[in-house]
PDB file of C-alpha atoms in Angstrom:
ATOM      1  CA  MET A  25     193.640  97.836 184.379  1.00 66.00           C
ATOM      2  CA  PHE A  26     195.606  98.032 187.433  1.00 68.00           C
ATOM      3  CA  GLU A  27     193.683  95.549 189.244  1.00 80.00           C
ATOM      4  CA  HIS A  28     194.289  92.678 186.588  1.00 82.00           C
ATOM      5  CA  PHE A  29     198.031  93.162 187.130  1.00 84.00           C
ATOM      6  CA  LYS A  30     197.564  92.924 191.087  1.00 85.00           C
ATOM      7  CA  GLU A  31     195.726  90.145 190.561  1.00 87.00           C
ATOM      8  CA  MET A  32     198.697  87.679 188.503  1.00 87.00           C
ATOM      9  CA  ASN A  33     200.942  89.776 191.652  1.00 89.00           C
ATOM     10  CA  LEU A  34     203.090  91.816 189.051  1.00 90.00           C
ATOM     11  CA  THR A  35     204.009  95.566 190.253  1.00 91.00           C
ATOM     12  CA  VAL A  36     203.842  98.602 187.373  1.00 93.00           C
ATOM     13  CA  ALA A  37     205.693 100.825 188.015  1.00 93.00           C
ATOM     14  CA  GLU A  38     204.998 103.755 186.175  1.00 93.00           C
ATOM     15  CA  LEU A  39     207.016 107.242 185.414  1.00 94.00           C
ATOM     16  CA  PRO A  40     207.366 110.321 185.753  1.00 94.00           C
ATOM     17  CA  VAL A  41     204.913 112.017 183.787  1.00 94.00           C
ATOM     18  CA  GLU A  42     206.674 113.600 180.448  1.00 94.00           C
ATOM     19  CA  PHE A  43     205.418 116.442 177.837  1.00 93.00           C
ATOM     20  CA  VAL A  44     206.159 115.762 174.521  1.00 90.00           C
ATOM     21  CA  ALA A  45     204.520 118.586 172.131  1.00 91.00           C
ATOM     22  CA  ASP A  46     202.027 119.643 175.155  1.00 91.00           C
ATOM     23  CA  LYS A  47     201.232 116.059 175.229  1.00 92.00           C
ATOM     24  CA  PRO A  48     201.564 113.927 178.561  1.00 93.00           C
ATOM     25  CA  VAL A  49     203.552 110.825 177.896  1.00 95.00           C
ATOM     26  CA  TYR A  50     202.684 108.145 180.222  1.00 95.00           C
ATOM     27  CA  THR A  51     204.835 105.603 180.420  1.00 95.00           C
ATOM     28  CA  ALA A  52     205.103 102.403 183.010  1.00 95.00           C
ATOM     29  CA  TYR A  53     206.831  99.137 182.982  1.00 94.00           C
ATOM     30  CA  LEU A  54     206.437  95.562 184.902  1.00 93.00           C
ATOM     31  CA  ARG A  55     208.848  95.005 188.447  1.00 92.00           C
ATOM     32  CA  GLU A  56     208.982  91.533 187.905  1.00 92.00           C
ATOM     33  CA  LEU A  57     209.614  91.481 183.687  1.00 91.00           C
ATOM     34  CA  PRO A  58     211.022  94.982 183.566  1.00 91.00           C
ATOM     35  CA  PHE A  59     211.777  94.508 179.751  1.00 93.00           C
ATOM     36  CA  LEU A  60     208.043  94.651 178.948  1.00 93.00           C
ATOM     37  CA  THR A  61     207.290  98.546 179.425  1.00 94.00           C
ATOM     38  CA  ALA A  62     204.126 100.710 177.429  1.00 95.00           C
ATOM     39  CA  GLU A  63     204.108 104.782 177.216  1.00 95.00           C
ATOM     40  CA  GLY A  64     200.533 106.418 175.578  1.00 94.00           C
ATOM     41  CA  HIS A  65     199.300 109.743 175.946  1.00 93.00           C
ATOM     42  CA  SER A  66     196.625 108.626 178.705  1.00 93.00           C
ATOM     43  CA  LYS A  67     197.161 106.055 181.153  1.00 92.00           C
ATOM     44  CA  LYS A  68     194.652 104.139 179.896  1.00 93.00           C
ATOM     45  CA  GLU A  69     196.218 103.606 176.960  1.00 95.00           C
ATOM     46  CA  MET A  70     199.475 102.995 178.367  1.00 94.00           C
ATOM     47  CA  TYR A  71     198.309 100.234 180.429  1.00 94.00           C
ATOM     48  CA  ARG A  72     196.338  98.961 177.847  1.00 94.00           C
ATOM     49  CA  GLN A  73     199.278  98.725 175.795  1.00 95.00           C
ATOM     50  CA  LEU A  74     200.594  96.802 178.900  1.00 94.00           C
ATOM     51  CA  MET A  75     198.464  94.355 179.107  1.00 93.00           C
ATOM     52  CA  GLU A  76     198.955  93.418 175.266  1.00 94.00           C
ATOM     53  CA  ARG A  77     202.718  92.752 175.705  1.00 94.00           C
ATOM     54  CA  TYR A  78     202.683  91.085 178.902  1.00 93.00           C
ATOM     55  CA  GLN A  79     199.985  88.472 176.829  1.00 92.00           C
ATOM     56  CA  GLU A  80     202.246  88.618 173.615  1.00 92.00           C
ATOM     57  CA  TYR A  81     205.026  87.545 176.676  1.00 92.00           C
ATOM     58  CA  ALA A  82     202.861  84.872 178.334  1.00 89.00           C
ATOM     59  CA  GLU A  83     201.667  83.583 175.135  1.00 89.00           C
ATOM     60  CA  ALA A  84     205.199  82.921 174.476  1.00 88.00           C
ATOM     61  CA  GLN A  85     205.701  81.455 176.720  1.00 85.00           C
ATOM     62  CA  VAL A  86     203.624  78.582 176.704  1.00 80.00           C
ATOM     63  CA  PRO A  87     205.672  74.931 175.647  1.00 75.00           C
ATOM     64  CA  GLU A  88     204.190  73.818 172.690  1.00 67.00           C
ATOM     65  CA  GLU A  89     202.370  70.467 173.319  1.00 63.00           C
ATOM     66  CA  SER A  90     203.905  67.729 171.244  1.00 55.00           C
ATOM     67  CA  THR A  91     201.239  66.145 168.935  1.00 57.00           C
ATOM     68  CA  GLU A  92     202.213  62.938 168.595  1.00 58.00           C
ATOM     69  CA  GLU A  93     201.121  60.224 171.265  1.00 60.00           C
ATOM     70  CA  MET A  94     203.332  57.587 172.802  1.00 57.00           C
ATOM     71  CA  THR A  95     202.306  54.124 171.709  1.00 61.00           C
ATOM     72  CA  SER A  96     204.255  50.908 172.425  1.00 57.00           C
ATOM     73  CA  SER A  97     205.273  51.091 168.765  1.00 62.00           C
ATOM     74  CA  LEU A  98     207.193  53.568 169.681  1.00 66.00           C
ATOM     75  CA  LEU A  99     209.411  51.581 171.996  1.00 66.00           C
ATOM     76  CA  SER A 100     211.609  48.925 170.931  1.00 70.00           C
ATOM     77  CA  ILE A 101     211.331  45.467 173.358  1.00 68.00           C
ATOM     78  CA  ASP A 102     213.964  46.332 175.807  1.00 68.00           C
ATOM     79  CA  GLN A 103     212.214  49.735 177.132  1.00 69.00           C
ATOM     80  CA  LEU A 104     208.945  47.785 176.777  1.00 65.00           C
ATOM     81  CA  MET A 105     209.582  45.497 179.284  1.00 65.00           C
ATOM     82  CA  LYS A 106     211.227  47.921 181.198  1.00 65.00           C
ATOM     83  CA  TYR A 107     208.403  50.176 182.119  1.00 63.00           C
ATOM     84  CA  TYR A 108     205.860  46.621 181.806  1.00 62.00           C
ATOM     85  CA  ASP A 109     203.404  45.985 184.563  1.00 62.00           C
ATOM     86  CA  GLY A 110     201.985  42.792 184.181  1.00 60.00           C
ATOM     87  CA  GLU A 111     198.995  44.902 181.718  1.00 61.00           C
ATOM     88  CA  VAL A 112     198.186  43.737 177.931  1.00 59.00           C
ATOM     89  CA  PHE A 113     198.448  46.926 175.641  1.00 58.00           C
ATOM     90  CA  ASP A 114     195.590  46.915 172.951  1.00 61.00           C
ATOM     91  CA  GLY A 115     196.618  45.744 169.696  1.00 63.00           C
ATOM     92  CA  PHE A 116     199.920  44.393 171.337  1.00 61.00           C
ATOM     93  CA  GLU A 117     202.352  42.712 169.495  1.00 65.00           C
ATOM     94  CA  ILE A 118     205.802  41.460 169.643  1.00 64.00           C
ATOM     95  CA  ASP A 119     207.889  41.232 166.358  1.00 67.00           C
ATOM     96  CA  LEU A 120     210.328  38.140 167.039  1.00 64.00           C
ATOM     97  CA  ASP A 121     212.425  39.119 164.056  1.00 67.00           C
ATOM     98  CA  GLN A 122     213.001  42.324 165.646  1.00 57.00           C
ATOM     99  CA  ASP A 123     215.671  40.804 167.962  1.00 51.00           C
ATOM    100  CA  ALA A 124     217.136  38.911 164.781  1.00 52.00           C
ATOM    101  CA  GLU A 125     218.509  42.119 163.041  1.00 51.00           C
TER     102      GLU A 125
END
């Protein structure tokens, strides 16, 4: 698991092992993202938890893509002419009555 973080250029900082009820508790965090921490009774469990938290964080950072398709009907005539480059748009029509409003 350590290699996965290294491939992503992330540094795992492991804290000293603590013992709770005679069981070891491993704790770590990412140096680049210190708010992402994990702990477990084994290093494997700790790294798995840290990877899960990083994946949740990374997914939350991805901006949602706009599903709205940009068409010429969303532009005013002035906006459309500003970007007009001589090509004819599919289904392009100018409603000349629009300026009369």
